[in-house]
Amino acid sequence: MMVLDGKIASAAVKEQLKQQTEQLRAAGKRAPHLAAILVGTNGASETYVASKVRNCEEVGFGSTLVRLEENVAESALLEAIQALNDDPGVDGILVQLPLPKQISEQKVIEAINPAKDVDGFHPSSVGKLVQGLPSFIPATPYGIMLMLEHFNIDTKGKHAVVIGRSNIVGRPMSILLSSNLAYGNCTVTICHSHTKNLAAFCTQADILVAALGRPEFVKADMVKPGAIVIDVGITRVEDATAKKGFRIKGDVAYAEVAPKTAAITPVPGGVGLMTIAGLLKNTLAAYQART
Ligand code: NAD
């Protein structure tokens, strides 16, 4: 069993980005710049955004963090996005989800200039992805593709089962794995909350991607021996013995599943780190297309 270590794979991607940024600076150009908007003080969102900003610094990108109050009006958020759309020094814009109830996520996603849509959630980006055109790929599925590439996982002709059909993970993941790409060309089954007899699909998977948000849902008897298992889940599970009062759990019961697999991503230290690598790559691509 091989551990698909996100620390190793993301470090390789980031090293490459750092070198590319140094080359830009050496040529007298500015660095790529990512702007993040954080609404409210949700603990997990704070952690994710802080990590994105820190990673920008690590590779030499510029970053801006715009913080807005939990009760901000939708119109004020849309104005903040417009200001970043209009700012020539900003290459990529992300609005950390989820957003408070008074705000339409769809309106926010559509307000971002598609040329700066480094989260890849704008319908224009999604449409291009579906048609196999160059586009911003949502960071988590992109990160998983980078992970498959880093560890040179053979995907061609394999049966991939994706659990979850969200716009940010499951659905784009299923599109990428089925696309005619170096680490695609899978036959893909997409499962969701209405799938009957989920285990029967999972046990047929050469590649199993779990993105349903239910801690330790995938058990050993749902996994085919020798499968590649990609665990996307991140859930904070209360635990009084943990320093922070919670532990991060994936969607896969790692201890019992790992010995059965050919390769598996850990949580934490797997897909989460690759998500940031995907976001940074999108930011550089946005910069390159704009300069
Ligand atoms: P979501 O809630 O939007 O979607 C979950 C999907 O799982 C839905 O399509 C639903 O139909 C399906 N589902 C739910 N219960 C199911 C069941 N019992 N059987 C089969 N399918 C079921 O979630 P999301 O935004 O796609 O995120 C999924 C998980 O991935 C969450 O734990 C989230 O925190 C995590 N996540 C991790 C990263 C990362 O960087 N590692 C990024 C995004 C999301």
mmCIF file of C-alpha atoms and ligand atoms in Angstrom:
data_model
loop_
_atom_site.group_PDB
_atom_site.id
_atom_site.type_symbol
_atom_site.label_atom_id
_atom_site.label_comp_id
_atom_site.label_asym_id
_atom_site.label_seq_id
_atom_site.Cartn_x
_atom_site.Cartn_y
_atom_site.Cartn_z
ATOM 1 C CA MET A 1 0.000 0.000 0.000
ATOM 2 C CA MET A 2 1.302 3.411 -0.978
ATOM 3 C CA VAL A 3 0.329 6.562 0.881
ATOM 4 C CA LEU A 4 -0.452 9.328 -1.590
ATOM 5 C CA ASP A 5 1.169 11.995 0.542
ATOM 6 C CA GLY A 6 -0.221 15.454 -0.160
ATOM 7 C CA LYS A 7 2.744 17.062 1.586
ATOM 8 C CA ILE A 8 5.149 15.577 -0.936
ATOM 9 C CA ALA A 9 3.024 16.175 -4.029
ATOM 10 C CA SER A 10 2.005 19.725 -3.067
ATOM 11 C CA ALA A 11 5.604 20.634 -2.164
ATOM 12 C CA ALA A 12 6.672 19.596 -5.676
ATOM 13 C CA VAL A 13 3.967 21.735 -7.303
ATOM 14 C CA LYS A 14 4.749 24.690 -5.045
ATOM 15 C CA GLU A 15 8.476 24.463 -5.707
ATOM 16 C CA GLN A 16 7.778 24.727 -9.427
ATOM 17 C CA LEU A 17 5.486 27.733 -8.868
ATOM 18 C CA LYS A 18 8.102 29.388 -6.678
ATOM 19 C CA GLN A 19 10.710 29.035 -9.399
ATOM 20 C CA GLN A 20 8.326 30.405 -12.034
ATOM 21 C CA THR A 21 7.567 33.400 -9.793
ATOM 22 C CA GLU A 22 11.274 34.032 -9.193
ATOM 23 C CA GLN A 23 11.808 34.031 -12.964
ATOM 24 C CA LEU A 24 9.036 36.604 -13.398
ATOM 25 C CA ARG A 25 10.532 38.826 -10.718
ATOM 26 C CA ALA A 26 14.008 38.455 -12.219
ATOM 27 C CA ALA A 27 12.552 39.667 -15.529
ATOM 28 C CA GLY A 28 11.248 42.789 -13.743
ATOM 29 C CA LYS A 29 7.619 41.694 -13.745
ATOM 30 C CA ARG A 30 5.191 41.728 -10.844
ATOM 31 C CA ALA A 31 4.186 38.515 -9.060
ATOM 32 C CA PRO A 32 0.761 36.875 -9.506
ATOM 33 C CA HIS A 33 -1.779 38.151 -6.979
ATOM 34 C CA LEU A 34 -4.686 36.341 -5.324
ATOM 35 C CA ALA A 35 -7.501 38.158 -3.528
ATOM 36 C CA ALA A 36 -9.676 36.250 -1.055
ATOM 37 C CA ILE A 37 -12.926 37.433 0.462
ATOM 38 C CA LEU A 38 -13.929 35.991 3.815
ATOM 39 C CA VAL A 39 -17.393 36.695 5.161
ATOM 40 C CA GLY A 40 -17.924 36.178 8.896
ATOM 41 C CA THR A 41 -15.800 34.192 11.323
ATOM 42 C CA ASN A 42 -16.571 30.524 10.612
ATOM 43 C CA GLY A 43 -13.678 28.583 12.162
ATOM 44 C CA ALA A 44 -13.063 26.198 9.259
ATOM 45 C CA SER A 45 -13.322 29.000 6.678
ATOM 46 C CA GLU A 46 -10.850 31.124 8.682
ATOM 47 C CA THR A 47 -8.400 28.200 8.658
ATOM 48 C CA TYR A 48 -8.785 27.572 4.915
ATOM 49 C CA VAL A 49 -8.366 31.223 3.949
ATOM 50 C CA ALA A 50 -5.376 31.716 6.265
ATOM 51 C CA SER A 51 -3.760 28.682 4.694
ATOM 52 C CA LYS A 52 -4.402 29.967 1.158
ATOM 53 C CA VAL A 53 -2.841 33.348 2.011
ATOM 54 C CA ARG A 54 0.148 31.665 3.720
ATOM 55 C CA ASN A 55 0.711 29.446 0.699
ATOM 56 C CA CYS A 56 0.653 32.473 -1.629
ATOM 57 C CA GLU A 57 3.470 33.950 0.444
ATOM 58 C CA GLU A 58 5.401 30.662 0.307
ATOM 59 C CA VAL A 59 5.531 30.686 -3.486
ATOM 60 C CA GLY A 60 6.115 34.450 -3.739
ATOM 61 C CA PHE A 61 2.600 35.455 -4.878
ATOM 62 C CA GLY A 62 0.970 38.596 -3.593
ATOM 63 C CA SER A 63 -2.292 38.238 -1.681
ATOM 64 C CA THR A 64 -5.099 40.383 -0.343
ATOM 65 C CA LEU A 65 -7.602 39.300 2.273
ATOM 66 C CA VAL A 66 -10.888 41.202 2.325
ATOM 67 C CA ARG A 67 -12.873 40.535 5.497
ATOM 68 C CA LEU A 68 -16.575 41.307 5.682
ATOM 69 C CA GLU A 69 -18.986 41.036 8.600
ATOM 70 C CA GLU A 70 -21.271 37.999 8.896
ATOM 71 C CA ASN A 71 -24.314 40.263 8.409
ATOM 72 C CA VAL A 72 -22.948 42.047 5.327
ATOM 73 C CA ALA A 73 -25.545 42.860 2.664
ATOM 74 C CA GLU A 74 -25.342 40.887 -0.564
ATOM 75 C CA SER A 75 -24.987 44.182 -2.486
ATOM 76 C CA ALA A 76 -21.906 45.133 -0.430
ATOM 77 C CA LEU A 77 -20.267 41.798 -1.147
ATOM 78 C CA LEU A 78 -21.035 42.162 -4.862
ATOM 79 C CA GLU A 79 -19.451 45.638 -4.771
ATOM 80 C CA ALA A 80 -16.328 44.235 -3.118
ATOM 81 C CA ILE A 81 -16.097 41.634 -5.891
ATOM 82 C CA GLN A 82 -16.539 44.332 -8.541
ATOM 83 C CA ALA A 83 -13.698 46.369 -7.013
ATOM 84 C CA LEU A 84 -11.418 43.315 -7.301
ATOM 85 C CA ASN A 85 -12.656 42.631 -10.849
ATOM 86 C CA ASP A 86 -11.639 46.209 -11.734
ATOM 87 C CA ASP A 87 -8.265 46.072 -9.976
ATOM 88 C CA PRO A 88 -5.586 45.417 -12.613
ATOM 89 C CA GLY A 89 -3.168 44.185 -9.940
ATOM 90 C CA VAL A 90 -5.461 41.290 -8.920
ATOM 91 C CA ASP A 91 -5.250 38.117 -11.018
ATOM 92 C CA GLY A 92 -7.427 35.717 -9.061
ATOM 93 C CA ILE A 93 -10.477 36.196 -6.860
ATOM 94 C CA LEU A 94 -12.005 33.688 -4.504
ATOM 95 C CA VAL A 95 -14.923 34.058 -2.160
ATOM 96 C CA GLN A 96 -14.691 31.494 0.619
ATOM 97 C CA LEU A 97 -17.831 29.348 0.817
ATOM 98 C CA PRO A 98 -20.189 28.754 2.530
ATOM 99 C CA LEU A 99 -21.783 32.189 2.743
ATOM 100 C CA PRO A 100 -24.387 33.433 5.231
ATOM 101 C CA LYS A 101 -28.051 32.879 4.392
ATOM 102 C CA GLN A 102 -28.795 36.453 3.195
ATOM 103 C CA ILE A 103 -26.365 35.997 0.302
ATOM 104 C CA SER A 104 -26.961 34.035 -2.888
ATOM 105 C CA GLU A 105 -23.869 31.919 -3.579
ATOM 106 C CA GLN A 106 -24.857 31.654 -7.215
ATOM 107 C CA LYS A 107 -24.996 35.451 -7.638
ATOM 108 C CA VAL A 108 -21.600 35.746 -5.990
ATOM 109 C CA ILE A 109 -20.065 33.059 -8.200
ATOM 110 C CA GLU A 110 -21.451 34.736 -11.311
ATOM 111 C CA ALA A 111 -20.221 38.182 -10.209
ATOM 112 C CA ILE A 112 -16.583 37.155 -10.450
ATOM 113 C CA ASN A 113 -14.892 38.086 -13.726
ATOM 114 C CA PRO A 114 -14.393 34.687 -15.460
ATOM 115 C CA ALA A 115 -10.809 35.771 -16.293
ATOM 116 C CA LYS A 116 -10.126 35.899 -12.522
ATOM 117 C CA ASP A 117 -12.268 32.881 -11.548
ATOM 118 C CA VAL A 118 -9.478 30.840 -9.941
ATOM 119 C CA ASP A 119 -11.949 28.679 -7.989
ATOM 120 C CA GLY A 120 -13.413 27.604 -11.339
ATOM 121 C CA PHE A 121 -17.029 27.834 -10.122
ATOM 122 C CA HIS A 122 -18.322 30.361 -12.700
ATOM 123 C CA PRO A 123 -20.715 28.769 -15.246
ATOM 124 C CA SER A 124 -18.337 29.933 -17.982
ATOM 125 C CA SER A 125 -15.444 27.971 -16.411
ATOM 126 C CA VAL A 126 -17.644 24.913 -15.856
ATOM 127 C CA GLY A 127 -18.925 25.011 -19.441
ATOM 128 C CA LYS A 128 -15.375 25.114 -20.775
ATOM 129 C CA LEU A 129 -14.363 22.250 -18.511
ATOM 130 C CA VAL A 130 -17.245 20.114 -19.780
ATOM 131 C CA GLN A 131 -16.284 20.873 -23.392
ATOM 132 C CA GLY A 132 -12.617 20.042 -22.754
ATOM 133 C CA LEU A 133 -11.520 23.643 -23.390
ATOM 134 C CA PRO A 134 -8.750 25.285 -21.360
ATOM 135 C CA SER A 135 -10.369 26.624 -18.206
ATOM 136 C CA PHE A 136 -9.953 27.121 -14.488
ATOM 137 C CA ILE A 137 -10.574 23.737 -12.902
ATOM 138 C CA PRO A 138 -12.152 23.780 -9.416
ATOM 139 C CA ALA A 139 -9.217 23.558 -7.042
ATOM 140 C CA THR A 140 -10.030 20.283 -5.288
ATOM 141 C CA PRO A 141 -10.570 18.116 -8.400
ATOM 142 C CA TYR A 142 -7.599 19.895 -9.983
ATOM 143 C CA GLY A 143 -5.499 19.060 -6.920
ATOM 144 C CA ILE A 144 -6.543 15.406 -7.174
ATOM 145 C CA MET A 145 -5.501 15.339 -10.840
ATOM 146 C CA LEU A 146 -2.135 16.830 -9.825
ATOM 147 C CA MET A 147 -1.844 14.151 -7.151
ATOM 148 C CA LEU A 148 -2.545 11.360 -9.700
ATOM 149 C CA GLU A 149 0.058 12.919 -11.987
ATOM 150 C CA HIS A 150 2.667 13.284 -9.247
ATOM 151 C CA PHE A 151 2.400 9.625 -8.246
ATOM 152 C CA ASN A 152 1.943 8.568 -11.857
ATOM 153 C CA ILE A 153 -1.255 6.625 -11.180
ATOM 154 C CA ASP A 154 -2.419 4.787 -14.265
ATOM 155 C CA THR A 155 -6.048 5.776 -14.811
ATOM 156 C CA LYS A 156 -6.650 4.863 -18.470
ATOM 157 C CA GLY A 157 -9.540 2.464 -18.926
ATOM 158 C CA LYS A 158 -10.030 2.125 -15.170
ATOM 159 C CA HIS A 159 -13.422 2.214 -13.516
ATOM 160 C CA ALA A 160 -13.644 5.269 -11.264
ATOM 161 C CA VAL A 161 -16.490 5.650 -8.808
ATOM 162 C CA VAL A 162 -17.075 9.139 -7.421
ATOM 163 C CA ILE A 163 -19.294 9.454 -4.347
ATOM 164 C CA GLY A 164 -20.807 12.950 -4.293
ATOM 165 C CA ARG A 165 -22.075 15.185 -7.091
ATOM 166 C CA SER A 166 -21.432 18.693 -5.739
ATOM 167 C CA ASN A 167 -20.430 21.474 -8.117
ATOM 168 C CA ILE A 168 -17.154 21.989 -6.293
ATOM 169 C CA VAL A 169 -15.940 18.403 -5.994
ATOM 170 C CA GLY A 170 -17.895 15.371 -7.207
ATOM 171 C CA ARG A 171 -19.278 16.580 -10.516
ATOM 172 C CA PRO A 172 -16.114 18.250 -11.858
ATOM 173 C CA MET A 173 -14.121 15.258 -10.613
ATOM 174 C CA SER A 174 -16.298 12.907 -12.633
ATOM 175 C CA ILE A 175 -15.841 15.092 -15.727
ATOM 176 C CA LEU A 176 -12.063 15.218 -15.389
ATOM 177 C CA LEU A 177 -11.657 11.492 -14.785
ATOM 178 C CA SER A 178 -13.787 10.703 -17.830
ATOM 179 C CA SER A 179 -12.014 13.285 -20.040
ATOM 180 C CA ASN A 180 -9.380 12.441 -22.604
ATOM 181 C CA LEU A 181 -6.492 13.562 -20.398
ATOM 182 C CA ALA A 182 -3.178 11.984 -19.422
ATOM 183 C CA TYR A 183 -4.632 11.063 -16.026
ATOM 184 C CA GLY A 184 -8.231 10.685 -17.182
ATOM 185 C CA ASN A 185 -9.840 8.268 -19.643
ATOM 186 C CA CYS A 186 -11.632 6.411 -16.870
ATOM 187 C CA THR A 187 -15.084 4.919 -17.107
ATOM 188 C CA VAL A 188 -16.878 6.888 -14.423
ATOM 189 C CA THR A 189 -19.819 6.115 -12.195
ATOM 190 C CA ILE A 190 -21.119 9.006 -10.123
ATOM 191 C CA CYS A 191 -23.004 8.126 -6.944
ATOM 192 C CA HIS A 192 -25.028 10.380 -4.651
ATOM 193 C CA SER A 193 -27.501 10.395 -1.808
ATOM 194 C CA HIS A 194 -30.177 8.680 -3.937
ATOM 195 C CA THR A 195 -27.897 5.897 -5.183
ATOM 196 C CA LYS A 196 -29.291 2.501 -4.271
ATOM 197 C CA ASN A 197 -26.842 -0.116 -3.020
ATOM 198 C CA LEU A 198 -23.862 2.208 -3.016
ATOM 199 C CA ALA A 199 -21.521 -0.515 -1.745
ATOM 200 C CA ALA A 200 -22.125 -2.587 -4.898
ATOM 201 C CA PHE A 201 -20.767 0.291 -7.020
ATOM 202 C CA CYS A 202 -17.887 1.037 -4.669
ATOM 203 C CA THR A 203 -16.629 -2.545 -4.672
ATOM 204 C CA GLN A 204 -16.349 -2.350 -8.479
ATOM 205 C CA ALA A 205 -14.133 0.726 -8.347
ATOM 206 C CA ASP A 206 -10.506 0.613 -9.426
ATOM 207 C CA ILE A 207 -10.395 4.236 -8.310
ATOM 208 C CA LEU A 208 -12.744 5.347 -5.540
ATOM 209 C CA VAL A 209 -13.193 9.049 -4.801
ATOM 210 C CA ALA A 210 -15.115 9.719 -1.589
ATOM 211 C CA ALA A 211 -16.540 13.254 -1.464
ATOM 212 C CA LEU A 212 -19.730 13.032 0.544
ATOM 213 C CA GLY A 213 -18.806 14.722 3.814
ATOM 214 C CA ARG A 214 -19.649 11.842 6.157
ATOM 215 C CA PRO A 215 -16.788 10.911 8.455
ATOM 216 C CA GLU A 216 -15.414 7.376 8.001
ATOM 217 C CA PHE A 217 -18.385 6.378 5.831
ATOM 218 C CA VAL A 218 -16.389 4.164 3.455
ATOM 219 C CA LYS A 219 -15.559 0.917 5.221
ATOM 220 C CA ALA A 220 -13.208 -1.902 4.188
ATOM 221 C CA ASP A 221 -16.045 -4.086 2.847
ATOM 222 C CA MET A 222 -16.943 -1.307 0.348
ATOM 223 C CA VAL A 223 -13.500 -1.300 -1.252
ATOM 224 C CA LYS A 224 -12.119 -3.607 -3.933
ATOM 225 C CA PRO A 225 -8.723 -5.111 -3.023
ATOM 226 C CA GLY A 226 -5.958 -3.153 -4.763
ATOM 227 C CA ALA A 227 -8.091 -0.054 -5.387
ATOM 228 C CA ILE A 228 -6.808 3.522 -5.412
ATOM 229 C CA VAL A 229 -8.756 5.454 -2.768
ATOM 230 C CA ILE A 230 -8.973 9.243 -2.782
ATOM 231 C CA ASP A 231 -10.492 10.677 0.382
ATOM 232 C CA VAL A 232 -11.799 14.211 -0.103
ATOM 233 C CA GLY A 233 -13.827 14.460 3.103
ATOM 234 C CA ILE A 234 -12.937 16.942 5.795
ATOM 235 C CA THR A 235 -15.233 16.914 8.817
ATOM 236 C CA ARG A 236 -14.516 18.333 12.244
ATOM 237 C CA VAL A 237 -15.577 15.642 14.718
ATOM 238 C CA GLU A 238 -15.828 16.676 18.369
ATOM 239 C CA ASP A 239 -13.229 15.018 20.554
ATOM 240 C CA ALA A 240 -12.616 16.197 24.114
ATOM 241 C CA THR A 241 -9.190 14.514 24.141
ATOM 242 C CA ALA A 242 -7.980 16.625 21.204
ATOM 243 C CA LYS A 243 -6.213 19.952 21.895
ATOM 244 C CA LYS A 244 -8.644 21.932 19.749
ATOM 245 C CA GLY A 245 -11.669 19.970 20.950
ATOM 246 C CA PHE A 246 -12.128 18.294 17.549
ATOM 247 C CA ARG A 247 -10.337 16.035 15.096
ATOM 248 C CA ILE A 248 -10.398 16.177 11.307
ATOM 249 C CA LYS A 249 -11.902 13.036 9.788
ATOM 250 C CA GLY A 250 -12.039 11.955 6.179
ATOM 251 C CA ASP A 251 -14.877 10.104 4.470
ATOM 252 C CA VAL A 252 -12.896 6.863 4.566
ATOM 253 C CA ALA A 253 -12.296 4.659 7.620
ATOM 254 C CA TYR A 254 -8.563 4.850 6.950
ATOM 255 C CA ALA A 255 -7.265 2.285 9.466
ATOM 256 C CA GLU A 256 -9.391 -0.561 8.094
ATOM 257 C CA VAL A 257 -9.439 0.507 4.421
ATOM 258 C CA ALA A 258 -5.759 1.403 3.851
ATOM 259 C CA PRO A 259 -4.329 -2.157 4.120
ATOM 260 C CA LYS A 260 -6.710 -3.291 1.374
ATOM 261 C CA THR A 261 -5.713 -0.619 -1.136
ATOM 262 C CA ALA A 262 -2.896 -0.155 -3.635
ATOM 263 C CA ALA A 263 -2.756 3.526 -2.711
ATOM 264 C CA ILE A 264 -4.715 5.895 -0.504
ATOM 265 C CA THR A 265 -4.724 9.570 0.470
ATOM 266 C CA PRO A 266 -4.557 10.359 4.198
ATOM 267 C CA VAL A 267 -6.733 12.942 5.982
ATOM 268 C CA PRO A 268 -5.310 15.333 6.942
ATOM 269 C CA GLY A 269 -2.256 15.590 4.684
ATOM 270 C CA GLY A 270 -3.833 14.456 1.433
ATOM 271 C CA VAL A 271 -6.316 16.145 -0.869
ATOM 272 C CA GLY A 272 -6.594 19.315 1.268
ATOM 273 C CA LEU A 273 -2.994 20.253 0.550
ATOM 274 C CA MET A 274 -3.449 19.500 -3.146
ATOM 275 C CA THR A 275 -6.483 21.803 -3.263
ATOM 276 C CA ILE A 276 -4.227 24.711 -2.397
ATOM 277 C CA ALA A 277 -1.713 23.614 -5.021
ATOM 278 C CA GLY A 278 -4.542 23.629 -7.609
ATOM 279 C CA LEU A 279 -5.649 27.096 -6.536
ATOM 280 C CA LEU A 280 -2.109 28.472 -6.834
ATOM 281 C CA LYS A 281 -1.701 26.946 -10.289
ATOM 282 C CA ASN A 282 -4.975 28.547 -11.368
ATOM 283 C CA THR A 283 -3.744 31.892 -10.041
ATOM 284 C CA LEU A 284 -0.561 31.680 -12.096
ATOM 285 C CA ALA A 285 -2.614 30.693 -15.160
ATOM 286 C CA ALA A 286 -4.897 33.710 -14.615
ATOM 287 C CA TYR A 287 -1.843 35.961 -14.350
ATOM 288 C CA GLN A 288 -0.313 34.527 -17.511
ATOM 289 C CA ALA A 289 -3.529 34.999 -19.477
ATOM 290 C CA ARG A 290 -3.843 38.624 -18.299
ATOM 291 C CA THR A 291 -0.263 39.874 -18.706
HETATM 292 P P1 NAD B 1 -21.780 18.571 -0.499
HETATM 293 O O1 NAD B 1 -22.501 18.440 0.800
HETATM 294 O O2 NAD B 1 -22.022 19.759 -1.351
HETATM 295 O O3 NAD B 1 -22.060 17.293 -1.374
HETATM 296 C C1 NAD B 1 -22.053 16.023 -0.829
HETATM 297 C C2 NAD B 1 -22.482 15.046 -1.881
HETATM 298 O O4 NAD B 1 -22.452 13.740 -1.311
HETATM 299 C C3 NAD B 1 -23.887 15.279 -2.425
HETATM 300 O O5 NAD B 1 -23.827 15.276 -3.824
HETATM 301 C C4 NAD B 1 -24.702 14.105 -1.890
HETATM 302 O O6 NAD B 1 -25.640 13.643 -2.848
HETATM 303 C C5 NAD B 1 -23.642 13.062 -1.631
HETATM 304 N N1 NAD B 1 -23.996 12.222 -0.468
HETATM 305 C C6 NAD B 1 -24.326 12.633 0.782
HETATM 306 N N2 NAD B 1 -24.605 11.568 1.550
HETATM 307 C C7 NAD B 1 -24.466 10.479 0.785
HETATM 308 C C8 NAD B 1 -24.629 9.103 1.006
HETATM 309 N N3 NAD B 1 -24.992 8.619 2.199
HETATM 310 N N4 NAD B 1 -24.381 8.256 -0.016
HETATM 311 C C9 NAD B 1 -24.007 8.724 -1.227
HETATM 312 N N5 NAD B 1 -23.832 10.026 -1.494
HETATM 313 C C10 NAD B 1 -24.069 10.897 -0.511
HETATM 314 O O7 NAD B 1 -20.244 18.431 -0.116
HETATM 315 P P2 NAD B 1 -18.912 18.895 -0.908
HETATM 316 O O8 NAD B 1 -18.802 20.357 -0.841
HETATM 317 O O9 NAD B 1 -18.816 18.198 -2.208
HETATM 318 O O10 NAD B 1 -17.809 18.283 0.090
HETATM 319 C C11 NAD B 1 -17.741 16.907 0.372
HETATM 320 C C12 NAD B 1 -16.696 16.684 1.442
HETATM 321 O O11 NAD B 1 -15.437 17.116 0.957
HETATM 322 C C13 NAD B 1 -16.915 17.492 2.728
HETATM 323 O O12 NAD B 1 -16.420 16.740 3.821
HETATM 324 C C14 NAD B 1 -16.054 18.717 2.534
HETATM 325 O O13 NAD B 1 -15.633 19.297 3.755
HETATM 326 C C15 NAD B 1 -14.885 18.097 1.809
HETATM 327 N N6 NAD B 1 -14.114 19.017 0.986
HETATM 328 C C16 NAD B 1 -12.782 18.887 1.056
HETATM 329 C C17 NAD B 1 -11.983 19.683 0.285
HETATM 330 C C18 NAD B 1 -10.509 19.505 0.353
HETATM 331 O O14 NAD B 1 -9.758 20.380 -0.011
HETATM 332 N N7 NAD B 1 -10.037 18.335 0.790
HETATM 333 C C19 NAD B 1 -12.543 20.651 -0.569
HETATM 334 C C20 NAD B 1 -13.926 20.730 -0.645
HETATM 335 C C21 NAD B 1 -14.707 19.901 0.132
#
